[in-house]
XYZ file of C-alpha atoms in Angstrom:
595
model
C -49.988 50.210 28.076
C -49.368 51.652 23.882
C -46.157 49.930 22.789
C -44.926 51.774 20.209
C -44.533 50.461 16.852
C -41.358 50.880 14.556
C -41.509 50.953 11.080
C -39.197 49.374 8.931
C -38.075 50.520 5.530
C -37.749 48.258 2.467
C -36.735 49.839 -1.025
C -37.573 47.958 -3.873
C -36.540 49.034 -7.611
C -39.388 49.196 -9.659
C -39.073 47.985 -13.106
C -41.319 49.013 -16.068
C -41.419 46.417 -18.930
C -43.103 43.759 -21.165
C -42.695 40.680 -21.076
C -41.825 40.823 -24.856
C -39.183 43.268 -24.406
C -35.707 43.723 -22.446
C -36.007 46.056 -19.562
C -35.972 49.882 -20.390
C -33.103 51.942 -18.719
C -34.651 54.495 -15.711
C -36.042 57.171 -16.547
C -33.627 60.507 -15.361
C -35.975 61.487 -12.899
C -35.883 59.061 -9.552
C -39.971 58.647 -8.442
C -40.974 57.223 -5.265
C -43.964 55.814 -3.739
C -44.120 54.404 -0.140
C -46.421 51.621 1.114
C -47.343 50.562 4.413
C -48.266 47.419 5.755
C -49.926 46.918 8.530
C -48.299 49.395 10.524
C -45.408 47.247 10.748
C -43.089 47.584 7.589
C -43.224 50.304 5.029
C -42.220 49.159 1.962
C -40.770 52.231 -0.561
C -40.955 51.480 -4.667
C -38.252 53.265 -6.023
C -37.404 53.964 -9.920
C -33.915 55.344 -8.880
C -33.014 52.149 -7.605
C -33.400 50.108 -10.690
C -29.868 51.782 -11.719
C -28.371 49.399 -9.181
C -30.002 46.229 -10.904
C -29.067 47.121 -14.854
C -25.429 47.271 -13.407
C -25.292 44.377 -11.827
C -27.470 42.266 -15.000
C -24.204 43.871 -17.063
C -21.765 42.795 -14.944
C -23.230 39.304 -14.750
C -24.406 39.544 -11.190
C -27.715 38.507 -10.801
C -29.890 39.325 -7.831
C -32.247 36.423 -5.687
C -35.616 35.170 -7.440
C -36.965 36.917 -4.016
C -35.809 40.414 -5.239
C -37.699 39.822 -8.518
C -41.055 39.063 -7.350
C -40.608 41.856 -5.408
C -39.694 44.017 -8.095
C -42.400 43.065 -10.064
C -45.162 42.767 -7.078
C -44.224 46.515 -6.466
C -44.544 47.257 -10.009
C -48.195 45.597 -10.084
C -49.450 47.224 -6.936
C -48.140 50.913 -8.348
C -50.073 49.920 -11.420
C -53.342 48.657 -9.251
C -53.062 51.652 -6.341
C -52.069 49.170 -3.576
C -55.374 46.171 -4.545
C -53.298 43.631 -5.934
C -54.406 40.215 -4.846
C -51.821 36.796 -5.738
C -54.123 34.235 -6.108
C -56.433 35.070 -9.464
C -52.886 35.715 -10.666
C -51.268 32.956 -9.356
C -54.053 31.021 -10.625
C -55.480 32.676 -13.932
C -53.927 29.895 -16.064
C -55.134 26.839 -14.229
C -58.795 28.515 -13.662
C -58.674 28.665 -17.506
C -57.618 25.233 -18.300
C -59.958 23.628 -15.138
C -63.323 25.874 -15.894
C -63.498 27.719 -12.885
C -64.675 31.393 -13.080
C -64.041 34.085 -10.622
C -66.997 35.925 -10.175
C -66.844 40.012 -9.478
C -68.418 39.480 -5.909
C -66.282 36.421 -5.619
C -63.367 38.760 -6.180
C -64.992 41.463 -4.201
C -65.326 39.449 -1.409
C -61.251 37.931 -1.368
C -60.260 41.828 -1.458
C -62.438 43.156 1.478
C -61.312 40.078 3.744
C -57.825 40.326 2.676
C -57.491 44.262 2.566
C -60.042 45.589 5.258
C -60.763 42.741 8.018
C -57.784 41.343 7.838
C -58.671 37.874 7.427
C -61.520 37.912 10.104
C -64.836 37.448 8.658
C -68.136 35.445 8.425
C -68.762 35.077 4.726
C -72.756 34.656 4.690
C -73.566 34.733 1.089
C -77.033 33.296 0.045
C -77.019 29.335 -0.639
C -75.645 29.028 -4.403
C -73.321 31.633 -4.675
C -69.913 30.230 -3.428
C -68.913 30.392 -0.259
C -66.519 27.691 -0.462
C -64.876 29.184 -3.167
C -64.520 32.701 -1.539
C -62.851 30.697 1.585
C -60.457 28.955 -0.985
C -59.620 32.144 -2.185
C -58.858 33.578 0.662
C -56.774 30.643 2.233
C -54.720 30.921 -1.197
C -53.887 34.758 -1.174
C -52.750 34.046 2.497
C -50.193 31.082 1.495
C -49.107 32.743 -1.392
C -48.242 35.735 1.020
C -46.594 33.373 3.737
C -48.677 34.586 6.053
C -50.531 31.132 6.264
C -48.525 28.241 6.879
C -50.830 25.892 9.208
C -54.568 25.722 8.528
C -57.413 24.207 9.868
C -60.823 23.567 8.159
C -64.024 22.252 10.383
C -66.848 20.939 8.516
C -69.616 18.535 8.585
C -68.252 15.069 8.427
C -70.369 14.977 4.272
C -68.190 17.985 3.331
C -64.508 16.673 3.786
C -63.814 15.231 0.866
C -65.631 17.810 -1.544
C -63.504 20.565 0.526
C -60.686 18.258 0.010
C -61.285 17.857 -3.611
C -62.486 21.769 -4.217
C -58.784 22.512 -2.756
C -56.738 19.916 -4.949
C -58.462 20.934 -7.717
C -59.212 24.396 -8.140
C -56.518 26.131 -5.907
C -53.552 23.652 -6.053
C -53.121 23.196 -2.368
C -52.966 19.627 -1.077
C -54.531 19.320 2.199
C -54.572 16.440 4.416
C -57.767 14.616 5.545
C -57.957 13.995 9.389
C -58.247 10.293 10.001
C -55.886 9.691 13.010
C -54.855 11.772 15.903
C -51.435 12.766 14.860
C -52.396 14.173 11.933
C -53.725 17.337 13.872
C -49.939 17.866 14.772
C -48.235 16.909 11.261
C -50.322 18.069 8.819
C -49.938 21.807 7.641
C -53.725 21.962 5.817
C -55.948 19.634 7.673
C -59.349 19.127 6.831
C -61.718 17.839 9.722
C -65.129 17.175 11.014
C -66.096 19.473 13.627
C -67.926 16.597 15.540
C -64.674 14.494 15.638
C -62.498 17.943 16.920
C -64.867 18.686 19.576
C -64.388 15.067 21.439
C -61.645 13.756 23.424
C -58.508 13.635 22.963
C -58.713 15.295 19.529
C -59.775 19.054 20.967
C -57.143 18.775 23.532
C -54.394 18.391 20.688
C -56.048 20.945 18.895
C -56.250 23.312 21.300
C -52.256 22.859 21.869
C -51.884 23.755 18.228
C -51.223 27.541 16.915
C -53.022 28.005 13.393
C -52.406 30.338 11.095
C -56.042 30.156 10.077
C -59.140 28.533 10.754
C -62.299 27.751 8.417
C -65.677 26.736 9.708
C -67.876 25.446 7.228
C -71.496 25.388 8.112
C -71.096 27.880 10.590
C -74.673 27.881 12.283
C -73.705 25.675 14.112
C -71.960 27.463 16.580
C -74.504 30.488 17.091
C -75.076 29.100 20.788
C -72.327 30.437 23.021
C -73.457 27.060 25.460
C -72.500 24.594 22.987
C -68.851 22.567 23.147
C -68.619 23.560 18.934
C -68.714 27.438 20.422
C -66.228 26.539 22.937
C -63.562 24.931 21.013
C -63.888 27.576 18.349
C -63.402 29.870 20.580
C -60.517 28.671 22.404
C -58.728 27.552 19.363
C -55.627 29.949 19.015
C -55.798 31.386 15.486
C -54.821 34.554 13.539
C -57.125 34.613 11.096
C -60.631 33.322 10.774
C -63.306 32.361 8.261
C -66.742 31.393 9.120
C -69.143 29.807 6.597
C -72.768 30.234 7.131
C -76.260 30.859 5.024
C -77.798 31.968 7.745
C -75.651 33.687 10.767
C -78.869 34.752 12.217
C -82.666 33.097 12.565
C -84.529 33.718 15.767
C -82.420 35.726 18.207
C -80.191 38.120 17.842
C -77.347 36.797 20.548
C -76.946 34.550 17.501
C -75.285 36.989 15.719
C -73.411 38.093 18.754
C -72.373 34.496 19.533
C -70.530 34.342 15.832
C -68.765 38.177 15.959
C -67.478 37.126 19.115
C -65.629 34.619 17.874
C -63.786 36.987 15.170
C -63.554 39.948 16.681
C -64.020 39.653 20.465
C -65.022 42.888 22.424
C -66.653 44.568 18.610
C -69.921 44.164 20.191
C -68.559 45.002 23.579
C -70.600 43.154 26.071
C -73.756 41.065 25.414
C -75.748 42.789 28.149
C -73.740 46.390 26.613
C -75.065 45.038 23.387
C -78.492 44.029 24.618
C -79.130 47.835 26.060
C -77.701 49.208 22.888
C -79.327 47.193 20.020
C -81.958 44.930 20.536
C -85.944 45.873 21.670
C -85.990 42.337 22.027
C -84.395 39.113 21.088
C -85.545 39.643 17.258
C -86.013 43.529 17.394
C -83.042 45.686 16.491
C -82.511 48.886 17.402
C -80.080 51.684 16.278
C -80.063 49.710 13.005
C -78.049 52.343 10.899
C -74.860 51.793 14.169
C -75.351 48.440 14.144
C -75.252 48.020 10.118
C -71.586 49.734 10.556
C -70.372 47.187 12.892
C -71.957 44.397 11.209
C -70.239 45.446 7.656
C -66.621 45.452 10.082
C -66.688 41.070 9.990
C -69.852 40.144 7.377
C -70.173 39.882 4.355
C -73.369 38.777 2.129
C -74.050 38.317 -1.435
C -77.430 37.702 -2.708
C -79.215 36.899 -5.572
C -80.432 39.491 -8.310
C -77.657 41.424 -6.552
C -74.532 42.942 -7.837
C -75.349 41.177 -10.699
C -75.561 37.663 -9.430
C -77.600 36.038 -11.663
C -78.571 32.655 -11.598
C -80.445 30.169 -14.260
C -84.020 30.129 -14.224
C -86.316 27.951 -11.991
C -88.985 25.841 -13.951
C -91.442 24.182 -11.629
C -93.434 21.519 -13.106
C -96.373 20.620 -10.292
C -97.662 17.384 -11.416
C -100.165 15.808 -9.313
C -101.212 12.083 -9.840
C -104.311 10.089 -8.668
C -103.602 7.498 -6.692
C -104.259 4.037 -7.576
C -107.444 2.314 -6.437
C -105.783 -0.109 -3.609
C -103.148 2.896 -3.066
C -106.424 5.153 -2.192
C -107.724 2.638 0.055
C -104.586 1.983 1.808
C -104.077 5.909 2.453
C -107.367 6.443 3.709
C -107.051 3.667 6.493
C -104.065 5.154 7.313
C -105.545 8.319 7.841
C -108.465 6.847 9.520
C -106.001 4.712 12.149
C -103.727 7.898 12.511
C -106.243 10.031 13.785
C -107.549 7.442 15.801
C -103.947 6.552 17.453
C -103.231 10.370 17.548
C -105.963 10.679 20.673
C -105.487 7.755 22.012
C -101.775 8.821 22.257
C -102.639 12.752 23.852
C -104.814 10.585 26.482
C -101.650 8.134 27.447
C -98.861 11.000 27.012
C -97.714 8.493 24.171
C -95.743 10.329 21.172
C -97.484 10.760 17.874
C -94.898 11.665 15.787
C -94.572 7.909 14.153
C -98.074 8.647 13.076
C -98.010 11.679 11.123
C -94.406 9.964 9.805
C -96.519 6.978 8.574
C -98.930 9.028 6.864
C -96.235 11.192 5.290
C -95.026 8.009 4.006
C -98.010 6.159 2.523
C -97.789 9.290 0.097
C -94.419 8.653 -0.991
C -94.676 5.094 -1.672
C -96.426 1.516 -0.014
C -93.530 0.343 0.623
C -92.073 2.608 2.939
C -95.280 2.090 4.822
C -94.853 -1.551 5.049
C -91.717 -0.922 7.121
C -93.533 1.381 9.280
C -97.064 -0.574 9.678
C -94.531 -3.593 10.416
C -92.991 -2.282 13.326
C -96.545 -0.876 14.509
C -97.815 -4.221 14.137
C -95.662 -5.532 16.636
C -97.131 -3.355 19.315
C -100.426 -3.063 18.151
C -101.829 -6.081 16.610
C -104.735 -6.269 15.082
C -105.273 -2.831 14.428
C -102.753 -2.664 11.843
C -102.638 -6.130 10.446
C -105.642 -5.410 7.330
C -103.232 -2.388 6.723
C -100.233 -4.216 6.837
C -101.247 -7.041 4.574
C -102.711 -4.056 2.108
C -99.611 -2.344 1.458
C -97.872 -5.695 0.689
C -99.691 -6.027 -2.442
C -98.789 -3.132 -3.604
C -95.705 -3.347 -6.280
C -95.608 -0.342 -8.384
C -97.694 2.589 -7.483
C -98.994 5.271 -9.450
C -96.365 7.916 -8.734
C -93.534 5.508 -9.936
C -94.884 4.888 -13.506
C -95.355 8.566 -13.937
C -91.586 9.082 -12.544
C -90.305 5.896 -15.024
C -92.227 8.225 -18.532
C -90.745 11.642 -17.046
C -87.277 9.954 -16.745
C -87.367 8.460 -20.077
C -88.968 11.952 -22.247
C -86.034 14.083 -20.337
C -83.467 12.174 -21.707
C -80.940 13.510 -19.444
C -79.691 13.329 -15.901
C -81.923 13.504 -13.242
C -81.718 13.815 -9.304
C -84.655 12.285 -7.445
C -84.968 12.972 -3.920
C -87.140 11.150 -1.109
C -87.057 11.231 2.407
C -86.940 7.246 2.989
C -84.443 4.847 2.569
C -87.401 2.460 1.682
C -88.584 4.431 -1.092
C -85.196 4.547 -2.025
C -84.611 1.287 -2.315
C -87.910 1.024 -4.312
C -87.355 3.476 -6.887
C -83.811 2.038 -7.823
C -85.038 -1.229 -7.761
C -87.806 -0.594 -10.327
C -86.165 1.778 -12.534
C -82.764 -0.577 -12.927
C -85.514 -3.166 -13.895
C -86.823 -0.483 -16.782
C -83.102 0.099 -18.452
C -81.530 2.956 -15.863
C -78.458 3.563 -14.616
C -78.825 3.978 -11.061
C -76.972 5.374 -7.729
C -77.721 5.831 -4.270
C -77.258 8.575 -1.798
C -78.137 8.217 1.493
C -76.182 9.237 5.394
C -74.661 5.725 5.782
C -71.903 6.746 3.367
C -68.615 7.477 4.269
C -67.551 11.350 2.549
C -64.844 9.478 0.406
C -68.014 6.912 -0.737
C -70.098 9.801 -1.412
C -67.704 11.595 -3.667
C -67.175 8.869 -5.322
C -70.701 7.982 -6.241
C -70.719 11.778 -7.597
C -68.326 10.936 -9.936
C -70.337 8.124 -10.888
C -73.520 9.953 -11.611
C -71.427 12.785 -13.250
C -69.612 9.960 -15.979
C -71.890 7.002 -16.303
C -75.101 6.943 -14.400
C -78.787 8.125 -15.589
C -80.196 8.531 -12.399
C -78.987 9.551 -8.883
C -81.637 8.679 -6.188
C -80.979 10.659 -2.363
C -82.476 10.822 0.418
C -81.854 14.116 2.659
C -78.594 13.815 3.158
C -77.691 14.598 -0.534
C -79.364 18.057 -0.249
C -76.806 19.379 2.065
C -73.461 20.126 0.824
C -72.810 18.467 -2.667
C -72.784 20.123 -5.876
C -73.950 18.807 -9.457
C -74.126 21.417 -11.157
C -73.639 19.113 -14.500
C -77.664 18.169 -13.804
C -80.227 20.333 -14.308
C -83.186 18.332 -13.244
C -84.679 17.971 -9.939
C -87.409 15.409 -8.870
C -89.071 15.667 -5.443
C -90.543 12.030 -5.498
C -92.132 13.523 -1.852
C -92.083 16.602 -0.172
C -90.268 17.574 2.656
C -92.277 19.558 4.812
C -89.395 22.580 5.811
C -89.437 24.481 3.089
C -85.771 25.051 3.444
C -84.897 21.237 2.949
C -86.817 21.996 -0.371
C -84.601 24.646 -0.876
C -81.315 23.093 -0.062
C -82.843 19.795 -2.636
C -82.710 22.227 -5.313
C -79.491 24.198 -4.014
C -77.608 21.611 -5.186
C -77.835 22.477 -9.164
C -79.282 25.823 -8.703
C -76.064 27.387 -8.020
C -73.340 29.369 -9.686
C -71.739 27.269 -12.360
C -74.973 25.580 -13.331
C -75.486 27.714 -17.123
C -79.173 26.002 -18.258
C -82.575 26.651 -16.524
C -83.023 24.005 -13.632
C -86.079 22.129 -14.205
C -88.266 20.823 -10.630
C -90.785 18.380 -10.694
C -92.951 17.792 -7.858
C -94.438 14.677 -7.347
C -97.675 14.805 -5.468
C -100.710 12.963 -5.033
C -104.348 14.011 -5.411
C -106.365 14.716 -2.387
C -103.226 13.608 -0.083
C -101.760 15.690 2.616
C -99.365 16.187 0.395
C -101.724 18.095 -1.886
C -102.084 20.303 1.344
C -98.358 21.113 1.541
C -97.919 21.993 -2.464
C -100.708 24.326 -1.965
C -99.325 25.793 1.288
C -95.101 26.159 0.045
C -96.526 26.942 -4.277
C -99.882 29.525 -3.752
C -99.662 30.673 -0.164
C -96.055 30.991 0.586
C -94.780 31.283 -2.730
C -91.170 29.026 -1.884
C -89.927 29.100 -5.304
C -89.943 32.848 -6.018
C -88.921 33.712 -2.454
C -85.072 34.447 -1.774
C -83.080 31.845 0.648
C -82.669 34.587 3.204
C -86.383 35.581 3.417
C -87.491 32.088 3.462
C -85.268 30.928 6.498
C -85.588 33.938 8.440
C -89.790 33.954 7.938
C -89.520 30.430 9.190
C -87.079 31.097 12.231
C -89.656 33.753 13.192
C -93.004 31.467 13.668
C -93.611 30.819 17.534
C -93.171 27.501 17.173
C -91.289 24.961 14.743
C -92.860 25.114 11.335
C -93.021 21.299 10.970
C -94.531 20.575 14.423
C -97.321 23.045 13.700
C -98.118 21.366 10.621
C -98.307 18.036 11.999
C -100.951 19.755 14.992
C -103.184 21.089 12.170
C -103.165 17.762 10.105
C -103.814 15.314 13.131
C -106.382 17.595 14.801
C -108.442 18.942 11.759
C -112.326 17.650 11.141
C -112.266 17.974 7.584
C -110.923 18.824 4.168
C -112.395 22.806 4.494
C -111.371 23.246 8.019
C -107.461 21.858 7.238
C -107.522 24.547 4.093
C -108.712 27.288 6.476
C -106.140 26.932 8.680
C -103.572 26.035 6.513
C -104.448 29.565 5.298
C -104.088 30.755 8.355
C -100.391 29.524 8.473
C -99.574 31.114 5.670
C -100.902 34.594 6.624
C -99.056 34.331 10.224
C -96.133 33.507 7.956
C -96.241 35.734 5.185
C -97.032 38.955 7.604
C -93.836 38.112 9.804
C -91.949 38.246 6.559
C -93.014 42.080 5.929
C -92.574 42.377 9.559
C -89.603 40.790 10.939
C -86.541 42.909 11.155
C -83.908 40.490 10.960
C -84.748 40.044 6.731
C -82.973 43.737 6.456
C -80.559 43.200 9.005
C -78.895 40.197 7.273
């Protein structure tokens, strides 16, 4: 049943002034204007009324600080026709003194949220452009308002403290970080990691919790309706919403129904109405121009080269290095024991993923090998000993002296990224011992560690050496160069590596260096992510949704195609291949223009 709703009048005397200036008497003629909020209170601006304030400033009767700001909030939205937002208002001064600019889609974005979905939205801007800071602004126009006075922010367990620290810093609201369970009850802006909320007995106190609003950072992960992060989402009582994501859709479509349904249940209607109505098939929309509409009701995405967003320039520098005679021989018996192992392995329904792993890491360095051919050795003897013993002579390998002279000609900061804690441990070791300044990033570290050895890179250290885990998340946009000491094989942990200073804020061209050995498989992948797929020029949202679209995981068919091919010409053919299925499901795939 309609329940009626009744509007409520509020007049508010408008006054027209500078701040340099007493206020002018009203002009004879009374003028009006009437605005309504959300259906609920209609708030009329009145000229006439200022009469009644001028008598009682005479008279020495002065009214509340309340009937001020309204005063002058109804004189500002007059001025703006209704768009005024608080919090680049609130905060113009601070921004100014703290560095932080409010881009126009930035700005865009907080008034569409605030103004047209009502505080309900995924905000899936490409990886650079600031989502965190749109969600700030948001969650500050809402407190400024009162209309937010308990918040909740979900993130990855690595992102607390920089959302904690993004908040304290650049919008002057003090949350609280979660670290016992009656802070979900106590605090009024908690900060938490979705892992921890979803367990027992944390969800159950959150879930007998009202919130004002809720922010999920990372918000992929809750595209599966099956999931217990879907679940408490969803049953978490909230008034507004924000959900962070990249990429709210990569190989099905009830993806993106999965994350609308958690902001605006019943949009969609159905998923079997939504099925019939706008999918061919799980990737394959239909009745695009209808479903654009709805999308536009709860999403919103910025790209690059968009609207203006324009970011730095990318310099790749390619440098491949010849390995060093007893590095050459070590790699090639690896590869001849790999593919050995591999069909031994298919014949005894063993796993073969250590294999590929090892070979993967003879290329980054001989001493992440060693660890590998160690524990081999325990299980297989003699075939690995010669190998083992091999790598332990190695000390400094050819890649490392050409990373020590590009460290020491930049002259500046640099990020270097591996994928092994033993390389890690390897290049930090060897570069202290030639006159850097080193830290360490790796997944052991608690968020408060982490932020802390950002700090330390930002003030006093040369060199900042991470392993995966540092290309999620994290910004430093004071660096501008990027070594890949190995490369990852998903193109989008590349991409997420070089996210981290290619990003707004970051004002000089990013220079990337790519590490990679001659005749290697890791020649193979530079040629397949550089000439055939073309990573560097290619947009975040193309690249993630041309990967999401191959039958199969991109990384697993690699590994098939190295383990399985006879020779150097056969790999490159069907390497080539890859790249073709690739490249063609990127002009084909419907979900790039969807998103």
């Amino acid at each position: 049943m309609d329940i009626p709703l009744k509007t409520f009048p509020i007049t508010v005397p408008i006054m027209t002034f500078n701040w340099d200036a007493p206020p002018a008497g009203p002009p004879q003629e009374d003028f009006t204007e009437e605005e309504v909020i959300d259906d609920m209170l209609a708030v009329k601006f009145s000229r006439d009324a200022i009469r009644d304030v001028i008598t009682a400033i005479r008279q020495g009767r002065w009214g509340s600080w309340t009937d001020f700001k309204l005063a002058w909030l109804g004189h500002v939205i007059n001025a703006q026709g209704g768009q005024d937002l608080h919090c680049p208002r609130n905060l113009g001064e601070h921004w100014r003194k703290v560095g932080v600019i409010p881009y126009p889609h930035q700005l865009n974005t907080l008034k569409t949220v605030v103004h047209k979905m009502h505080g309900r939205a995924i905000l899936a801007d490409e990886v650079g452009l600031g989502k965190t800071i749109e969600a700030g602004m948001i969650l500050k126009e809402y407190l400024l308002r009162g209309m937010v006075r308990k918040a909740l922010i979900l993130t990855p367990s690595s992102l607390c403290y920089q959302w904690y620290s993004e908040l304290r810093e650049k919008f002057l609201i003090t949350p609280w970080l979660q670290r016992s369970d009656k802070d979900w009850e106590r605090a009024p802006i908690l900060i938490a990691s979705l892992d921890t909320a979803k367990r027992s007995p944390h969800r159950e106190i959150i879930l007998s919790q009202e919130y004002d609003m809720v922010i999920v950072d990372e918000a992929h992960k809750l595209k599966n309706d099956r999931t217990q992060n879907w679940h408490l989402v969803n049953s978490i009582k909230k008034k507004f919403c924000l959900l962070l994501t990249a990429t709210p859709v990569q190989n099905d479509l009830k993806e993106l129904y999965n994350l609308i349904n958690l902001l605006e249940p019943g949009l969609l209607g159905t998923y079997r109405a939504f099925r019939e109505l706008f999918m061919e098939d799980r990737r394959t929309p239909k009745n695009v121009e209808d479903l654009h509409g709805l999308l536009q009701q709860t999403m919103i995405r910025n790209r690059r080269g968009a609207q203006g967003i324009h970011l730095p320039k990318r310099v790749v520098n390619n440098q491949i290095i010849e390995l060093l005679p007893e590095e050459k021989l070590l790699y090639d018996g690896v590869q001849e024991f790999v593919q050995r192992e591999y069909h031994r392995c298919l014949a005894s329904g063993g796993n073969p993923l250590p294999l590929i792993t090892l070979q993967r890491e003879v290329c980054s360095s001989a001493h992440a090998a060693y660890y590998t051919l160690a524990k081999m050795h325990e299980s297989r003897g003699s075939h690995v000993r010669p190998l083992l013993e091999l790598a332990a002579t190695i000390d400094k390998g050819a890649k490392l002296l050409v990373l020590e002279e590009l460290v020491k000609n930049l002259g500046e900061k640099v990020i270097i990224f591996t994928e092994y804690r033993a390389t890690q441990e390897y290049l930090r070791y060897h570069l202290e011992r030639a006159g850097f300044l080193t830290v360490g990033f790796d997944g052991s570290l608690s968020p408060g560690k982490k932020e802390w050895i950002r700090r330390q890179f930002q003030e006093q250290a040369d060199v900042l050496v991470s392993t995966e885990c540092g290309g999620e998340g994290l910004n430093f946009q004071f660096c501008r160069n990027v070594v890949n000491f190995d490369l990852p094989w998903n193109p989008m942990r590349l991409e997420q590596r070089i996210g981290r200073v290619h990003r707004l804020g970051q004002r000089r061209n990013v220079n990337i260096f790519n590490l990679v050995t001659l005749n290697t498989i890791e020649e193979h992948i530079l040629y397949l992510l550089h000439e055939k797929i073309g990573m560097f020029e290619m947009v975040v949202g193309e690249l993630d949704a041309i990967l999401g679209a191959a039958d199969s995981t991109f990384e697993t068919s690699l590994a098939q195609i190295f383990l399985t091919a006879r020779d150097g010409a056969e790999l490159r053919t069907r390497l080539d291949n890859l790249a073709g299925e690739l490249m063609s499901k990127k002009r084909q795939d419907p979900l790039i223009s969807l998103i």
